[in-house]
CSV table of C-alpha atoms in Angstrom, one decimal:
chain,number,residue,atom,x,y,z
O,1,MET,CA,15.8,52.4,-1.8
O,2,ALA,CA,17.3,49.4,0.1
O,3,LEU,CA,15.7,46.0,-0.4
O,4,VAL,CA,14.9,45.8,3.3
O,5,SER,CA,14.4,48.9,5.3
O,6,VAL,CA,13.6,48.8,9.0
O,7,LYS,CA,12.9,52.0,10.8
O,8,ASP,CA,12.4,52.5,14.6
O,9,LEU,CA,11.1,49.0,15.1
O,10,HIS,CA,9.6,48.2,18.5
O,11,LYS,CA,8.2,44.9,19.7
O,12,SER,CA,7.1,43.9,23.2
O,13,PHE,CA,5.8,40.6,24.6
O,14,GLY,CA,3.6,41.7,27.4
O,15,GLU,CA,5.7,43.9,29.7
O,16,LEU,CA,8.9,42.7,28.1
O,17,GLU,CA,10.2,45.1,25.4
O,18,VAL,CA,12.3,42.9,23.1
O,19,LEU,CA,13.0,45.3,20.4
O,20,LYS,CA,13.6,48.9,21.4
O,21,GLY,CA,14.0,50.8,18.2
O,22,ILE,CA,15.8,49.0,15.4
O,23,ASP,CA,17.0,50.8,12.3
O,24,LEU,CA,18.5,48.6,9.6
O,25,GLU,CA,18.9,48.9,5.8
O,26,ILE,CA,19.9,45.9,3.7
O,27,GLU,CA,20.8,46.1,0.0
O,28,ALA,CA,20.0,43.4,-2.5
O,29,GLY,CA,22.7,40.8,-2.6
O,30,GLU,CA,24.0,41.6,0.9
O,31,VAL,CA,24.8,38.9,3.4
O,32,VAL,CA,24.1,40.2,6.9
O,33,SER,CA,24.7,38.2,10.1
O,34,ILE,CA,23.0,39.1,13.3
O,35,ILE,CA,24.9,38.1,16.4
O,36,GLY,CA,24.3,38.6,20.1
O,37,ARG,CA,23.4,36.8,23.3
O,38,SER,CA,20.2,34.9,23.6
O,39,GLY,CA,17.4,37.3,24.6
O,40,SER,CA,19.0,40.2,22.7
O,41,GLY,CA,16.1,40.2,20.2
O,42,LYS,CA,17.8,38.9,17.2
O,43,SER,CA,15.3,36.1,16.4
O,44,THR,CA,12.4,38.4,17.1
O,45,LEU,CA,13.8,40.9,14.6
O,46,LEU,CA,14.1,38.2,12.0
O,47,ARG,CA,10.5,37.0,12.7
O,48,CYS,CA,9.2,40.5,12.3
O,49,LEU,CA,10.7,40.6,8.9
O,50,ASN,CA,8.3,37.9,7.6
O,51,GLN,CA,5.5,38.9,10.0
O,52,LEU,CA,5.6,35.7,12.1
O,53,GLU,CA,5.6,38.4,14.8
O,54,GLN,CA,3.7,41.6,14.3
O,55,HIS,CA,5.7,44.6,15.3
O,56,ASP,CA,4.1,47.2,17.6
O,57,TRP,CA,5.7,50.4,16.3
O,58,GLY,CA,7.9,51.5,13.4
O,59,THR,CA,8.0,50.4,9.8
O,60,ILE,CA,9.4,47.7,7.7
O,61,HIS,CA,9.7,48.1,3.9
O,62,LEU,CA,10.4,45.3,1.7
O,63,ALA,CA,11.1,45.9,-2.0
O,64,ASP,CA,9.4,49.3,-1.6
O,65,GLN,CA,6.3,47.7,-0.1
O,66,ARG,CA,5.3,48.4,3.4
O,67,LEU,CA,4.7,45.4,5.7
O,68,ASP,CA,2.2,45.8,8.5
O,69,GLY,CA,0.2,42.6,8.6
O,70,THR,CA,-2.3,43.7,6.0
O,71,ALA,CA,-0.6,45.5,3.2
O,72,MET,CA,0.9,42.3,1.8
O,73,SER,CA,-1.0,39.0,1.9
O,74,PRO,CA,0.9,36.0,3.3
O,75,GLY,CA,1.1,34.6,-0.2
O,76,GLU,CA,2.8,37.7,-1.6
O,77,LEU,CA,5.0,38.0,1.4
O,78,SER,CA,6.3,34.4,1.0
O,79,GLN,CA,7.4,35.3,-2.5
O,80,ASN,CA,9.5,38.1,-1.1
O,81,VAL,CA,10.8,36.6,2.1
O,82,GLY,CA,11.8,32.9,2.6
O,83,MET,CA,12.6,31.5,6.0
O,84,VAL,CA,14.6,28.6,7.3
O,85,PHE,CA,14.2,27.5,10.9
O,86,GLN,CA,16.4,26.1,13.6
O,87,SER,CA,14.3,22.9,13.8
O,88,PHE,CA,13.8,22.5,10.0
O,89,ASN,CA,10.0,22.1,10.3
O,90,LEU,CA,9.7,19.9,7.2
O,91,PHE,CA,6.2,18.4,6.8
O,92,PRO,CA,6.7,14.8,8.0
O,93,HIS,CA,3.9,13.3,5.8
O,94,LYS,CA,5.3,14.7,2.6
O,95,THR,CA,8.3,13.4,0.7
O,96,VAL,CA,11.2,15.7,0.0
O,97,ILE,CA,9.9,16.9,-3.4
O,98,GLU,CA,6.4,17.2,-2.1
O,99,ASN,CA,7.7,19.5,0.7
O,100,VAL,CA,9.3,21.7,-1.9
O,101,MET,CA,6.4,21.7,-4.3
O,102,LEU,CA,3.7,22.4,-1.8
O,103,ALA,CA,3.9,26.2,-1.7
O,104,PRO,CA,4.4,26.8,-5.4
O,105,LEU,CA,1.4,24.5,-6.1
O,106,VAL,CA,-0.9,25.8,-3.4
O,107,VAL,CA,0.1,29.4,-2.9
O,108,LYS,CA,1.4,30.4,-6.3
O,109,GLN,CA,-0.9,27.9,-8.2
O,110,THR,CA,2.0,26.9,-10.4
O,111,PRO,CA,1.1,24.0,-12.8
O,112,ARG,CA,2.3,20.7,-11.4
O,113,GLU,CA,4.9,20.1,-14.2
O,114,GLU,CA,6.5,23.4,-13.7
O,115,ALA,CA,6.4,23.1,-9.9
O,116,ARG,CA,8.2,19.8,-10.2
O,117,ARG,CA,10.8,21.4,-12.4
O,118,ILE,CA,11.4,24.2,-10.0
O,119,ALA,CA,11.6,21.7,-7.1
O,120,GLU,CA,14.1,19.6,-8.9
O,121,ALA,CA,16.2,22.6,-9.7
O,122,VAL,CA,16.3,23.9,-6.1
O,123,LEU,CA,16.9,20.5,-4.7
O,124,ALA,CA,19.9,20.1,-7.1
O,125,LYS,CA,21.2,23.4,-5.8
O,126,VAL,CA,21.3,22.1,-2.2
O,127,GLY,CA,22.6,18.7,-3.3
O,128,MET,CA,19.5,16.7,-2.5
O,129,SER,CA,18.6,15.4,-5.9
O,130,GLU,CA,19.2,11.8,-4.8
O,131,LYS,CA,16.6,11.9,-2.1
O,132,VAL,CA,13.6,13.4,-3.7
O,133,ASP,CA,11.2,10.6,-2.7
O,134,ALA,CA,12.5,10.1,0.8
O,135,TYR,CA,10.4,11.2,3.8
O,136,PRO,CA,12.0,13.7,6.3
O,137,ALA,CA,12.2,11.0,9.0
O,138,GLN,CA,14.6,9.1,6.7
O,139,LEU,CA,17.0,12.0,6.5
O,140,SER,CA,19.8,13.3,8.7
O,141,GLY,CA,19.4,16.7,10.3
O,142,GLY,CA,21.8,18.3,7.8
O,143,GLN,CA,19.9,16.8,4.9
O,144,GLN,CA,16.6,18.0,6.3
O,145,GLN,CA,17.9,21.5,6.7
O,146,ARG,CA,19.1,21.5,3.1
O,147,VAL,CA,15.6,20.5,2.0
O,148,ALA,CA,14.1,23.2,4.1
O,149,ILE,CA,16.4,25.7,2.4
O,150,ALA,CA,15.3,24.3,-1.0
O,151,ARG,CA,11.6,24.6,0.1
O,152,ALA,CA,12.1,28.3,0.9
O,153,LEU,CA,14.0,28.9,-2.4
O,154,ALA,CA,11.2,27.3,-4.4
O,155,MET,CA,9.1,30.4,-3.9
O,156,ASN,CA,11.9,32.4,-5.4
O,157,PRO,CA,12.1,34.9,-2.6
O,158,LYS,CA,14.2,38.1,-2.7
O,159,VAL,CA,15.5,37.6,0.8
O,160,LEU,CA,16.2,34.4,2.8
O,161,LEU,CA,16.0,34.6,6.5
O,162,CYS,CA,17.9,32.0,8.4
O,163,ASP,CA,17.1,31.6,12.1
O,164,GLU,CA,20.0,29.7,13.8
O,165,VAL,CA,19.8,27.1,11.0
O,166,THR,CA,22.8,25.1,12.3
O,167,SER,CA,22.1,25.2,16.0
O,168,ALA,CA,20.1,21.9,16.1
O,169,LEU,CA,22.6,20.0,14.1
O,170,ASP,CA,25.3,17.6,15.2
O,171,PRO,CA,28.7,19.3,14.7
O,172,GLU,CA,29.7,17.1,11.8
O,173,LEU,CA,26.6,18.1,9.8
O,174,VAL,CA,27.0,21.9,10.2
O,175,GLY,CA,29.4,22.1,7.3
O,176,GLU,CA,27.1,20.8,4.6
O,177,VAL,CA,24.4,23.4,5.5
O,178,LEU,CA,26.9,26.3,5.7
O,179,ARG,CA,28.3,25.3,2.3
O,180,VAL,CA,24.9,25.6,0.8
O,181,LEU,CA,24.4,29.1,2.3
O,182,GLU,CA,27.9,30.1,1.1
O,183,ASP,CA,26.9,29.0,-2.5
O,184,LEU,CA,23.7,31.1,-2.2
O,185,ALA,CA,25.7,34.1,-1.0
O,186,ARG,CA,28.1,33.8,-3.9
O,187,GLU,CA,25.2,33.7,-6.3
O,188,GLY,CA,24.0,37.0,-5.0
O,189,MET,CA,21.1,35.9,-2.8
O,190,THR,CA,20.2,38.3,-0.1
O,191,LEU,CA,20.7,36.5,3.2
O,192,ILE,CA,19.9,37.6,6.7
O,193,LEU,CA,21.2,35.2,9.3
O,194,VAL,CA,20.8,34.9,13.0
O,195,THR,CA,23.8,32.8,13.8
O,196,HIS,CA,26.1,31.5,16.5
O,197,GLU,CA,28.7,30.4,13.8
O,198,MET,CA,31.2,33.2,14.3
O,199,LYS,CA,33.6,31.8,11.8
O,200,PHE,CA,30.9,31.7,9.2
O,201,ALA,CA,29.7,35.2,10.1
O,202,ARG,CA,33.2,36.5,9.7
O,203,ASP,CA,34.1,34.7,6.5
O,204,VAL,CA,30.8,35.0,4.5
O,205,SER,CA,29.0,38.1,5.7
O,206,ASP,CA,29.3,41.5,4.1
O,207,ARG,CA,28.1,43.0,7.3
O,208,VAL,CA,27.7,41.8,10.9
O,209,VAL,CA,25.1,43.3,13.2
O,210,PHE,CA,25.6,42.9,17.0
O,211,MET,CA,22.4,43.1,19.0
O,212,HIS,CA,22.4,43.9,22.7
O,213,GLN,CA,19.3,44.4,24.9
O,214,GLY,CA,16.9,45.0,22.1
O,215,ARG,CA,19.1,47.4,20.1
O,216,ILE,CA,21.7,47.3,17.4
O,217,HIS,CA,24.7,47.9,19.5
O,218,GLU,CA,27.3,47.8,16.9
O,219,SER,CA,27.5,46.9,13.2
O,220,GLY,CA,30.1,47.0,10.5
O,221,ASP,CA,32.2,44.8,8.2
O,222,PRO,CA,33.2,41.6,9.8
O,223,GLN,CA,36.9,42.1,9.9
O,224,THR,CA,36.7,45.4,11.7
O,225,LEU,CA,34.0,44.2,14.0
O,226,PHE,CA,35.7,41.0,15.1
O,227,THR,CA,39.2,42.4,15.4
O,228,ARG,CA,38.5,45.9,16.7
O,229,PRO,CA,35.2,46.0,18.6
O,230,ARG,CA,34.4,49.5,19.7
O,231,THR,CA,32.2,48.6,22.7
O,232,PRO,CA,33.0,46.6,25.8
O,233,GLU,CA,29.8,44.6,25.3
O,234,LEU,CA,30.8,43.3,21.9
O,235,ASN,CA,34.3,42.7,23.1
O,236,GLN,CA,33.0,40.6,25.9
O,237,PHE,CA,30.6,38.8,23.6
O,238,ILE,CA,33.4,37.9,21.2
O,239,ALA,CA,35.6,36.7,24.0
O,240,SER,CA,32.8,34.5,25.3
O,241,VAL,CA,32.0,32.8,22.0
O,242,LEU,CA,35.4,32.4,20.3
C,1,MET,CA,-31.6,-28.6,24.6
C,2,THR,CA,-30.3,-29.7,21.3
C,3,LEU,CA,-28.7,-27.3,18.9
C,4,ASP,CA,-30.1,-27.3,15.4
C,5,PHE,CA,-28.6,-24.7,13.1
C,6,SER,CA,-30.6,-26.1,10.2
C,7,THR,CA,-33.6,-24.3,11.6
C,8,LEU,CA,-31.9,-21.1,10.3
C,9,LEU,CA,-31.6,-22.2,6.7
C,10,PRO,CA,-35.0,-20.9,5.6
C,11,TYR,CA,-33.9,-17.5,6.9
C,12,THR,CA,-30.6,-17.1,5.1
C,13,ASP,CA,-32.0,-14.3,3.0
C,14,ALA,CA,-33.1,-12.4,6.1
C,15,ILE,CA,-29.6,-12.7,7.6
C,16,LEU,CA,-28.0,-11.6,4.3
C,17,GLU,CA,-30.3,-8.7,4.0
C,18,GLY,CA,-29.6,-7.6,7.6
C,19,LEU,CA,-25.9,-8.0,7.0
C,20,VAL,CA,-25.9,-5.9,3.9
C,21,THR,CA,-27.8,-3.2,5.7
C,22,THR,CA,-25.4,-3.2,8.6
C,23,VAL,CA,-22.4,-3.1,6.3
C,24,TRP,CA,-23.6,-0.2,4.1
C,25,LEU,CA,-24.8,1.8,7.1
C,26,THR,CA,-21.3,1.4,8.6
C,27,VAL,CA,-19.4,2.2,5.4
C,28,VAL,CA,-21.5,5.3,4.7
C,29,THR,CA,-21.4,6.4,8.3
C,30,THR,CA,-17.6,6.0,8.5
C,31,VAL,CA,-17.0,8.1,5.4
C,32,ALA,CA,-19.6,10.8,6.1
C,33,GLY,CA,-18.9,10.9,9.8
C,34,ILE,CA,-15.1,11.4,9.4
C,35,ALA,CA,-15.8,14.1,6.7
C,36,LEU,CA,-18.1,15.8,9.2
C,37,ALA,CA,-15.6,15.5,11.9
C,38,ILE,CA,-12.9,17.2,9.8
C,39,VAL,CA,-15.2,20.1,9.1
C,40,VAL,CA,-16.2,20.4,12.8
C,41,ALA,CA,-12.6,20.1,14.0
C,42,TYR,CA,-11.5,22.8,11.5
C,43,ALA,CA,-14.3,25.2,12.5
C,44,ARG,CA,-13.7,24.7,16.2
C,45,ASP,CA,-9.9,25.2,15.7
C,46,GLY,CA,-10.5,28.8,14.7
C,47,SER,CA,-10.8,32.0,16.5
C,48,ARG,CA,-13.1,32.2,19.6
C,49,GLU,CA,-14.3,35.7,18.7
C,50,GLY,CA,-16.5,37.2,16.0
C,51,PRO,CA,-18.9,35.2,13.8
C,52,SER,CA,-16.5,32.2,13.6
C,53,GLY,CA,-16.5,32.2,17.4
C,54,ILE,CA,-20.3,31.7,17.4
C,55,VAL,CA,-20.0,28.9,14.9
C,56,SER,CA,-17.2,27.4,17.0
C,57,ARG,CA,-19.3,27.5,20.1
C,58,LEU,CA,-22.4,26.1,18.4
C,59,LEU,CA,-20.3,23.2,17.1
C,60,GLY,CA,-18.9,22.7,20.6
C,61,ALA,CA,-22.5,22.4,21.9
C,62,TYR,CA,-23.3,19.8,19.2
C,63,VAL,CA,-20.3,17.7,20.2
C,64,GLU,CA,-21.1,17.9,23.9
C,65,VAL,CA,-24.8,17.1,23.4
C,66,ILE,CA,-24.0,14.0,21.3
C,67,ARG,CA,-21.3,12.8,23.6
C,68,ASN,CA,-23.4,13.2,26.8
C,69,THR,CA,-26.6,11.6,25.7
C,70,PRO,CA,-27.5,8.0,24.8
C,71,PHE,CA,-27.4,7.0,21.2
C,72,ILE,CA,-30.8,5.4,21.3
C,73,VAL,CA,-32.3,8.7,22.5
C,74,GLN,CA,-30.6,10.6,19.7
C,75,LEU,CA,-32.1,8.1,17.3
C,76,PHE,CA,-35.6,8.2,18.8
C,77,PHE,CA,-35.4,12.0,18.8
C,78,LEU,CA,-34.7,12.1,15.0
C,79,PHE,CA,-37.2,9.4,14.2
C,80,PHE,CA,-40.1,10.1,16.6
C,81,GLY,CA,-39.4,13.7,17.6
C,82,LEU,CA,-38.7,15.5,14.3
C,83,PRO,CA,-42.1,14.6,12.8
C,84,ALA,CA,-43.6,16.8,15.5
C,85,LEU,CA,-41.7,19.7,13.9
C,86,GLY,CA,-43.1,18.7,10.5
C,87,VAL,CA,-39.9,17.0,9.4
C,88,SER,CA,-40.7,13.4,8.6
C,89,ILE,CA,-37.9,11.1,7.6
C,90,SER,CA,-37.8,7.4,6.9
C,91,ALA,CA,-36.3,5.0,9.4
C,92,THR,CA,-33.3,4.3,7.3
C,93,VAL,CA,-32.6,8.0,6.9
C,94,ALA,CA,-33.0,8.6,10.6
C,95,ALA,CA,-30.7,5.7,11.4
C,96,LEU,CA,-28.0,7.0,9.0
C,97,LEU,CA,-28.3,10.5,10.2
C,98,ALA,CA,-28.1,9.5,13.9
C,99,MET,CA,-25.1,7.4,13.2
C,100,ILE,CA,-23.3,10.1,11.2
C,101,LEU,CA,-24.0,12.8,13.8
C,102,ASN,CA,-22.8,10.4,16.5
C,103,LEU,CA,-19.5,9.4,14.8
C,104,GLY,CA,-18.9,13.0,13.7
C,105,ALA,CA,-19.0,14.3,17.2
C,106,TYR,CA,-16.8,11.7,18.7
C,107,THR,CA,-14.3,11.8,15.9
C,108,ALA,CA,-14.2,15.6,15.9
C,109,GLU,CA,-13.1,15.4,19.5
C,110,ILE,CA,-10.6,12.6,18.8
C,111,LEU,CA,-9.2,14.6,15.9
C,112,ARG,CA,-9.0,17.7,17.9
C,113,ALA,CA,-6.5,16.0,20.2
C,114,GLY,CA,-4.4,15.2,17.1
C,115,ILE,CA,-4.7,18.8,15.8
C,116,ASP,CA,-3.8,20.3,19.2
C,117,SER,CA,-0.6,18.3,19.3
C,118,THR,CA,0.7,19.8,16.1
C,119,LEU,CA,4.0,21.4,16.7
C,120,LYS,CA,4.2,25.2,16.6
C,121,GLY,CA,7.0,24.9,14.0
C,122,GLN,CA,4.7,23.3,11.5
C,123,HIS,CA,2.3,26.2,11.7
C,124,GLU,CA,5.1,28.7,11.4
C,125,ALA,CA,6.7,26.9,8.4
C,126,ALA,CA,3.3,26.8,6.6
C,127,ARG,CA,2.8,30.5,7.3
C,128,ALA,CA,6.3,31.5,6.2
C,129,LEU,CA,5.5,29.7,2.9
C,130,GLY,CA,2.4,31.8,2.5
C,131,LEU,CA,-0.3,29.1,3.1
C,132,SER,CA,-3.6,30.4,4.4
C,133,ARG,CA,-5.2,28.9,7.5
C,134,LEU,CA,-7.4,26.5,5.4
C,135,GLN,CA,-4.5,25.5,3.2
C,136,SER,CA,-2.3,24.9,6.2
C,137,PHE,CA,-5.0,22.8,7.9
C,138,ARG,CA,-5.6,20.8,4.8
C,139,HIS,CA,-2.0,20.2,3.6
C,140,VAL,CA,0.1,20.5,6.7
C,141,VAL,CA,-2.0,19.8,9.9
C,142,LEU,CA,-4.6,17.2,9.0
C,143,MET,CA,-2.7,14.1,7.9
C,144,PRO,CA,-0.2,14.0,10.7
C,145,ALA,CA,-3.0,14.7,13.2
C,146,PHE,CA,-4.9,11.7,11.8
C,147,SER,CA,-1.9,9.5,12.0
C,148,ARG,CA,-1.5,10.4,15.7
C,149,VAL,CA,-5.0,9.5,16.6
C,150,TYR,CA,-5.6,6.7,14.2
C,151,PRO,CA,-5.9,3.9,16.8
C,152,SER,CA,-8.6,5.8,18.7
C,153,LEU,CA,-10.4,6.5,15.4
C,154,ILE,CA,-10.5,2.8,14.5
C,155,SER,CA,-12.0,2.0,17.9
C,156,GLN,CA,-14.6,4.7,17.5
C,157,CYS,CA,-15.7,3.4,14.1
C,158,ILE,CA,-16.0,-0.1,15.5
C,159,ILE,CA,-18.1,1.2,18.4
C,160,VAL,CA,-20.5,2.9,15.9
C,161,MET,CA,-20.7,-0.2,13.8
C,162,LEU,CA,-21.7,-2.3,16.9
C,163,GLY,CA,-23.9,0.5,18.1
C,164,SER,CA,-25.8,0.3,14.8
C,165,ALA,CA,-27.6,-2.7,16.3
C,166,VAL,CA,-29.8,-0.1,18.1
C,167,VAL,CA,-31.3,1.0,14.8
C,168,SER,CA,-33.3,-2.2,14.7
C,169,GLN,CA,-35.5,-0.5,17.4
C,170,ILE,CA,-36.9,1.8,14.7
C,171,SER,CA,-37.5,-1.2,12.3
C,172,VAL,CA,-34.4,-0.7,10.1
C,173,PHE,CA,-33.8,-4.2,8.8
C,174,ASP,CA,-30.2,-4.6,10.0
C,175,LEU,CA,-28.5,-7.6,11.3
C,176,THR,CA,-30.0,-7.4,14.7
C,177,TYR,CA,-33.5,-6.8,13.3
C,178,ALA,CA,-33.0,-9.9,11.2
C,179,ALA,CA,-32.0,-11.9,14.3
C,180,ASN,CA,-35.1,-10.7,16.3
C,181,PHE,CA,-37.3,-11.4,13.3
C,182,ILE,CA,-36.0,-15.0,12.9
C,183,GLN,CA,-36.1,-15.7,16.6
C,184,SER,CA,-39.7,-14.6,16.8
C,185,ARG,CA,-40.6,-17.1,14.0
C,186,ASN,CA,-38.6,-20.2,14.8
C,187,PHE,CA,-38.0,-19.6,18.6
C,188,ARG,CA,-34.4,-20.8,18.2
C,189,GLY,CA,-32.9,-17.8,20.1
C,190,PHE,CA,-29.6,-19.5,21.0
C,191,GLU,CA,-28.7,-20.5,17.4
C,192,VAL,CA,-29.8,-17.2,15.9
C,193,TYR,CA,-28.0,-15.0,18.3
C,194,LEU,CA,-24.9,-17.1,18.3
C,195,VAL,CA,-24.6,-16.8,14.5
C,196,VAL,CA,-25.3,-13.1,14.6
C,197,THR,CA,-22.8,-12.6,17.4
C,198,LEU,CA,-20.2,-14.3,15.3
C,199,ILE,CA,-21.1,-12.2,12.3
C,200,TYR,CA,-20.7,-9.0,14.3
C,201,LEU,CA,-17.3,-10.3,15.6
C,202,LEU,CA,-16.1,-11.0,12.1
C,203,LEU,CA,-17.4,-7.5,11.0
C,204,ALA,CA,-15.5,-5.8,13.8
C,205,VAL,CA,-12.3,-7.7,13.0
C,206,GLY,CA,-12.7,-7.1,9.3
C,207,LEU,CA,-13.3,-3.4,9.9
C,208,ARG,CA,-10.2,-3.2,12.0
C,209,LEU,CA,-8.1,-5.0,9.4
C,210,ALA,CA,-9.4,-2.7,6.6
C,211,PHE,CA,-8.5,0.4,8.7
C,212,GLU,CA,-5.1,-1.0,9.4
C,213,PHE,CA,-4.5,-1.7,5.7
C,214,VAL,CA,-5.5,1.8,4.7
C,215,GLY,CA,-3.4,3.2,7.6
C,216,ARG,CA,-0.3,1.5,6.4
C,217,ARG,CA,-0.7,3.1,3.0
C,218,LEU,CA,-1.7,6.5,4.3
C,219,PHE,CA,0.9,6.8,7.0
C,220,ALA,CA,3.9,5.2,5.4
C,221,PHE,CA,5.8,8.4,6.2
C,222,ARG,CA,6.0,7.4,9.9
C,223,GLN,CA,8.2,4.4,9.2
C,224,GLY,CA,11.9,4.5,9.0
C,225,GLY,CA,13.0,7.3,11.3
C,226,SER,CA,13.0,8.9,14.7
C,227,SER,CA,10.9,12.0,14.2
């Protein structure tokens, strides 16, 4: 079975139906980019995958376990799915290494020594070893986002969800974050990204999913999708963002 | 009238005893009151339904009762009123209890403002990392909330320290009680109350400086950046 398996997923906010039946299978090691206009439901889909939003209908399976709010505790879930946010959301009162160590210490009850070793390893991976004792306010946006990636990786998740992780960054800082994600992709990390970086989606993804009005409108390998879109909606979308 | 401060000399011990009482009442109240406020703020922050909803509403009532009644009445109620229910407590215990309950209620409300202003992203990041509500409150929400409301918190603790003068009314030997005591013996009201006023002023300034010192250590993370 696929690592992530979504079947007939529905989600409404009040009257507004945001997801109108999503089916999606993602294999371990796959890098999947979700693209689409704002309001197409792509962030909601991502947030359903780690239960920041509870879906109304349909099923999500993750590593053969069903998610529906109760089956998996938040602690277990966080060891399966990591998430990186658009606005970093680092904890301002904790240093870089404390940010990264917090969940292993508190949620996994990892001994402090080992938590520190794990934190140092993931911070090295994102190139932030020099700044372990800095506070978030002392870092650039790109550095903060790399720490946020390290913080998610410290729980050793099977999937990393990235919700427009470069959208809040100054253009010159986007590259350093994308490079980290590229490295992760190369190491075989399963990545699901909601992104506006079309070049990145094309170059790094194994698969691109185009969402439109709450449905998966078109999906496929990036080369085909970007060069020969089958639907007029995707064609229009590509024309508007490239 | 001629000022003669030497008339106070025989009463130095009384002033010292009063000062010590006022200081320890303030220190214990500050620590216990803030601890109480944290518990109350956490419990009120929860769901409004089910058993925790009832707890939340009861605590809300506690906060409102304290904030909308005079401190001296709260104190008298504990000291003179409780014995009628068969609960008899000493003046010192009543004073301490009244002060802690008072500071706890005001601080819970101050702290709630700080907690409510926590950004949604902080809660989401904590949840995505698997932290429970309590873990998230303790490790993610609390410290930044404190840092945002710290100036109000300092003022509140100073108000309680100054308000502790009221406990002299139930014969707790605090600084004000000492002043009244001395004045009733030597009839040098001006000298006595001038000295005691200065001591309270110094205590207030000292308390503020101590808080600011602790604050600089605790909230070092706020320096050096825009966010």
